[in-house]
Short mmCIF file of N, CA and C in Angstrom, two decimals:
data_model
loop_
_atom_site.label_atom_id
_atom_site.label_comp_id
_atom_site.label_asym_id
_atom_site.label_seq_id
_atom_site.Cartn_x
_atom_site.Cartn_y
_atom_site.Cartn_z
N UNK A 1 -4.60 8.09 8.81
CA UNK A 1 -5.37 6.87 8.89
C UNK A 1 -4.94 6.12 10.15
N UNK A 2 -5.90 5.51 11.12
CA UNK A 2 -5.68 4.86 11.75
C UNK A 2 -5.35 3.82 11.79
N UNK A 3 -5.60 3.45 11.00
CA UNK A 3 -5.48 1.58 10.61
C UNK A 3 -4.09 1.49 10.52
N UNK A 4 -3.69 -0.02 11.22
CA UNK A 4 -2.11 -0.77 10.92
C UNK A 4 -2.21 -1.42 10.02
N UNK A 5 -1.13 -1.69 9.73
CA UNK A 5 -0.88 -2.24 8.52
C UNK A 5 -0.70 -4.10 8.74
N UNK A 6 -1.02 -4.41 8.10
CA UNK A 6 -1.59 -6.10 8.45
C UNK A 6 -0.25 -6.68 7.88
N UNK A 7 0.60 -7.81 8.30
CA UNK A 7 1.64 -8.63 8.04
C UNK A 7 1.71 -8.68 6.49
N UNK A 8 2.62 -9.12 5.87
CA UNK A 8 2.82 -9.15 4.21
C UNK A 8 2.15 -10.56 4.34
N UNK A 9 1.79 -10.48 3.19
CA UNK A 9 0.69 -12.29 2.67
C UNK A 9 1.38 -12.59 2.52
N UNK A 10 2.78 -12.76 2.20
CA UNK A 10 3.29 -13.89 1.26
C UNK A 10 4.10 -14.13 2.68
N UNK A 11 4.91 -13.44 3.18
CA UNK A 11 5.41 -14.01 4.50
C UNK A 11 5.39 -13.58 5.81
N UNK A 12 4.83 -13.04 5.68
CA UNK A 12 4.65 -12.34 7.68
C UNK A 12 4.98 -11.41 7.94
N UNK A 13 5.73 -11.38 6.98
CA UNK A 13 6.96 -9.79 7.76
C UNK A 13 6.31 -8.15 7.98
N UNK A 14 7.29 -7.86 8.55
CA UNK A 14 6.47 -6.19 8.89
C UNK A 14 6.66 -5.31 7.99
N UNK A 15 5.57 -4.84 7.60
CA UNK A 15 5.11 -4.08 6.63
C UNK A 15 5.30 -2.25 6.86
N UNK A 16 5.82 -1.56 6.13
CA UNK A 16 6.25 -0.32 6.07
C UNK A 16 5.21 0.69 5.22
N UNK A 17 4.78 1.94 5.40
CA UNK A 17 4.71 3.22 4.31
C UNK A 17 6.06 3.94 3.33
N UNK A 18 6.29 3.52 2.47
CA UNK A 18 7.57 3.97 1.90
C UNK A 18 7.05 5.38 0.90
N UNK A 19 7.84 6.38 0.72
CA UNK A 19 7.67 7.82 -0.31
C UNK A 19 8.82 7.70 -0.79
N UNK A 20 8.34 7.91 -2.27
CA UNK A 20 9.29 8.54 -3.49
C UNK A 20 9.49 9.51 -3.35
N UNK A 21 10.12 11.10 -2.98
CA UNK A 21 10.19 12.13 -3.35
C UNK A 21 10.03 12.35 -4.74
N UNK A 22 10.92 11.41 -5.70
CA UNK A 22 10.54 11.60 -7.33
C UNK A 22 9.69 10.93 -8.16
N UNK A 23 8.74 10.85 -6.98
CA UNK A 23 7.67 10.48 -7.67
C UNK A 23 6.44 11.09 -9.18
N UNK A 24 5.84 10.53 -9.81
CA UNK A 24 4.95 11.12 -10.98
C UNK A 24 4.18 11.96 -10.68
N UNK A 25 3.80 12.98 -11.09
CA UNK A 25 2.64 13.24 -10.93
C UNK A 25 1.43 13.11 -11.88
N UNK A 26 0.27 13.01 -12.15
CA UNK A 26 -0.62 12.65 -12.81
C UNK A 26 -1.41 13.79 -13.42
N UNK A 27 -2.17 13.67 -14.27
CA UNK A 27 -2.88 14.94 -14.95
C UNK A 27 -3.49 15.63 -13.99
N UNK A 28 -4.07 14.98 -12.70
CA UNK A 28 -4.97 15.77 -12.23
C UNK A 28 -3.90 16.27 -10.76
N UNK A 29 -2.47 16.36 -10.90
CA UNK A 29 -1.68 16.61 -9.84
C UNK A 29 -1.22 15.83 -8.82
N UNK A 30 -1.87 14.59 -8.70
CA UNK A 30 -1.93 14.01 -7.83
C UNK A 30 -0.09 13.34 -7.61
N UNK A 31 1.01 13.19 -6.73
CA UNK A 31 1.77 12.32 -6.58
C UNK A 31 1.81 11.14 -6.76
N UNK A 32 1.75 10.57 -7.61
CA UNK A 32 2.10 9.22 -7.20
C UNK A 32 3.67 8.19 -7.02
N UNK A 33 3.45 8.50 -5.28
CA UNK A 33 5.26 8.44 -4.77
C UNK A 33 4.77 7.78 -3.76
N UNK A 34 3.83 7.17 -3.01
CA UNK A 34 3.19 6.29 -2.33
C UNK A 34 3.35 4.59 -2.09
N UNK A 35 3.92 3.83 -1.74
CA UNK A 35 3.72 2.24 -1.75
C UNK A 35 3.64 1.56 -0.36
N UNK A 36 3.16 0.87 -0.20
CA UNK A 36 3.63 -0.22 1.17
C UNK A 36 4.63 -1.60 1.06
N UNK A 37 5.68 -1.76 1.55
CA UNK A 37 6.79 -2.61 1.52
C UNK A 37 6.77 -3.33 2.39
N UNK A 38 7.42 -4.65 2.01
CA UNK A 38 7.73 -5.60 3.62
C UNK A 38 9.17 -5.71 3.25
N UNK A 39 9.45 -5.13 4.33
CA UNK A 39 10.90 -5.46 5.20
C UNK A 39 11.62 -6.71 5.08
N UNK A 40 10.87 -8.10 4.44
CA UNK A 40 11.32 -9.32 4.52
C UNK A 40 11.60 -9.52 3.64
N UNK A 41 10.34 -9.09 2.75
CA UNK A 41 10.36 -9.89 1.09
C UNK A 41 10.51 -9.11 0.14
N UNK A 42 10.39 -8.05 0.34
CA UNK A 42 9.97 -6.52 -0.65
C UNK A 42 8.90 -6.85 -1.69
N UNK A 43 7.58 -7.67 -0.93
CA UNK A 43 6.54 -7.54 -1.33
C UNK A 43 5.88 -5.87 -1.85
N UNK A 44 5.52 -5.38 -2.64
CA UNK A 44 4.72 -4.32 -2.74
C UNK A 44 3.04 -3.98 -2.89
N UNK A 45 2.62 -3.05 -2.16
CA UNK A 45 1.60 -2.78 -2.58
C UNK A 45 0.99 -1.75 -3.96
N UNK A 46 2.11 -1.70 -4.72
CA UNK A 46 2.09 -1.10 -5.97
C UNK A 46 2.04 0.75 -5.96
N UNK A 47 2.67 1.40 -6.35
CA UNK A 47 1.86 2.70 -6.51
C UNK A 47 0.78 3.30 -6.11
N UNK A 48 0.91 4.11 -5.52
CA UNK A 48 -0.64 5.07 -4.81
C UNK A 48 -0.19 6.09 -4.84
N UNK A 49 -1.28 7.33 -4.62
CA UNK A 49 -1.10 8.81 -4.54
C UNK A 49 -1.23 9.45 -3.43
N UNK A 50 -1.78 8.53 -2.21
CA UNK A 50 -1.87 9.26 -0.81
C UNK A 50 -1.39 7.56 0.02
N UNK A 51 -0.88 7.93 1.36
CA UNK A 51 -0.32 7.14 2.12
C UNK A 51 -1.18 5.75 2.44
N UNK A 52 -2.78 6.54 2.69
CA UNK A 52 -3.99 5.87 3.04
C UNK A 52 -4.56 4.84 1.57
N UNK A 53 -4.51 5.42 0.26
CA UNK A 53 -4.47 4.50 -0.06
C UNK A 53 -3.86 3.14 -0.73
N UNK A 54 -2.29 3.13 -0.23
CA UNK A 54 -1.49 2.64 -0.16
C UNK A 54 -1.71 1.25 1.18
N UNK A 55 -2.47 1.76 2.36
CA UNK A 55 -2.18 1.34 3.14
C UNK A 55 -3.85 0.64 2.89
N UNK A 56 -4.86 0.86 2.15
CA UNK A 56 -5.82 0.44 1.78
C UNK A 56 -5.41 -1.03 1.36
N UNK A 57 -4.94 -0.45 0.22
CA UNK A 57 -4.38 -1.61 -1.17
C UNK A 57 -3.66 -3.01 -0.27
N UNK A 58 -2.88 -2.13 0.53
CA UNK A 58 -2.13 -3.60 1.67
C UNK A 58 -3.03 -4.28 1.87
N UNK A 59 -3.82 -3.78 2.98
CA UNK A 59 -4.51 -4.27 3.87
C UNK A 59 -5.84 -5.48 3.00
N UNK A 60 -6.32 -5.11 1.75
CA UNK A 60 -6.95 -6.24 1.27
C UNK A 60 -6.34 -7.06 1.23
N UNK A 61 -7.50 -8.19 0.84
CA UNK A 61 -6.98 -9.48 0.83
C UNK A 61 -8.04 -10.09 0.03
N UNK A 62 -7.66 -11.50 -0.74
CA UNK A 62 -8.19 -11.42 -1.87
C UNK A 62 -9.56 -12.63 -1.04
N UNK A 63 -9.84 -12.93 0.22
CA UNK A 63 -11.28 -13.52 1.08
C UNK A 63 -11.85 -12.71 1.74
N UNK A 64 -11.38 -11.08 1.79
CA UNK A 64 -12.41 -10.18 3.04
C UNK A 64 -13.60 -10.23 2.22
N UNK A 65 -14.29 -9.94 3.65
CA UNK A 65 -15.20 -10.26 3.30
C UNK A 65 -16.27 -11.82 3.34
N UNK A 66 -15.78 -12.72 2.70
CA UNK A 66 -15.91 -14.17 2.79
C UNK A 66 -16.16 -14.84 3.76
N UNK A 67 -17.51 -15.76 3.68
CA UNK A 67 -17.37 -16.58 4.60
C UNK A 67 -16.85 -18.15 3.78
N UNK A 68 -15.88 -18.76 4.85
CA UNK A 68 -15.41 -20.15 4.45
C UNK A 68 -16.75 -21.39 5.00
#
């Protein structure tokens, strides 16, 4: 995925791709050993099964989209 990873919401900080090696796997195989971290706060982007959508889950925000 091309996309960077956008500052942590809660404080700015720079945001990481982190892997579980012992991570779960799921009925249908999938890993889930996937998260995005900030370095500042250890905000998370919760569990995912591929890097991308880990780095999805970051990157929302709860106004895309929105006009103010």
């Amino acid at each position: 995925m091309s996309e960077s990873l956008k500052p942590c919401p809660f404080c700015g900080g720079k945001a990481i791709v982190s892997f579980d090696p012992d991570g779960t796997k799921d009925t249908k195989g999938r890993k889930w050993a996937y998260t995005v971290l900030c370095n500042n706060c250890c905000a998370t982007s919760g569990l995912c099964w591929s890097s991308d959508m880990a780095m999805v889950a970051w990157n929302r925000r709860e106004n895309d989209g929105k006009i103010d």
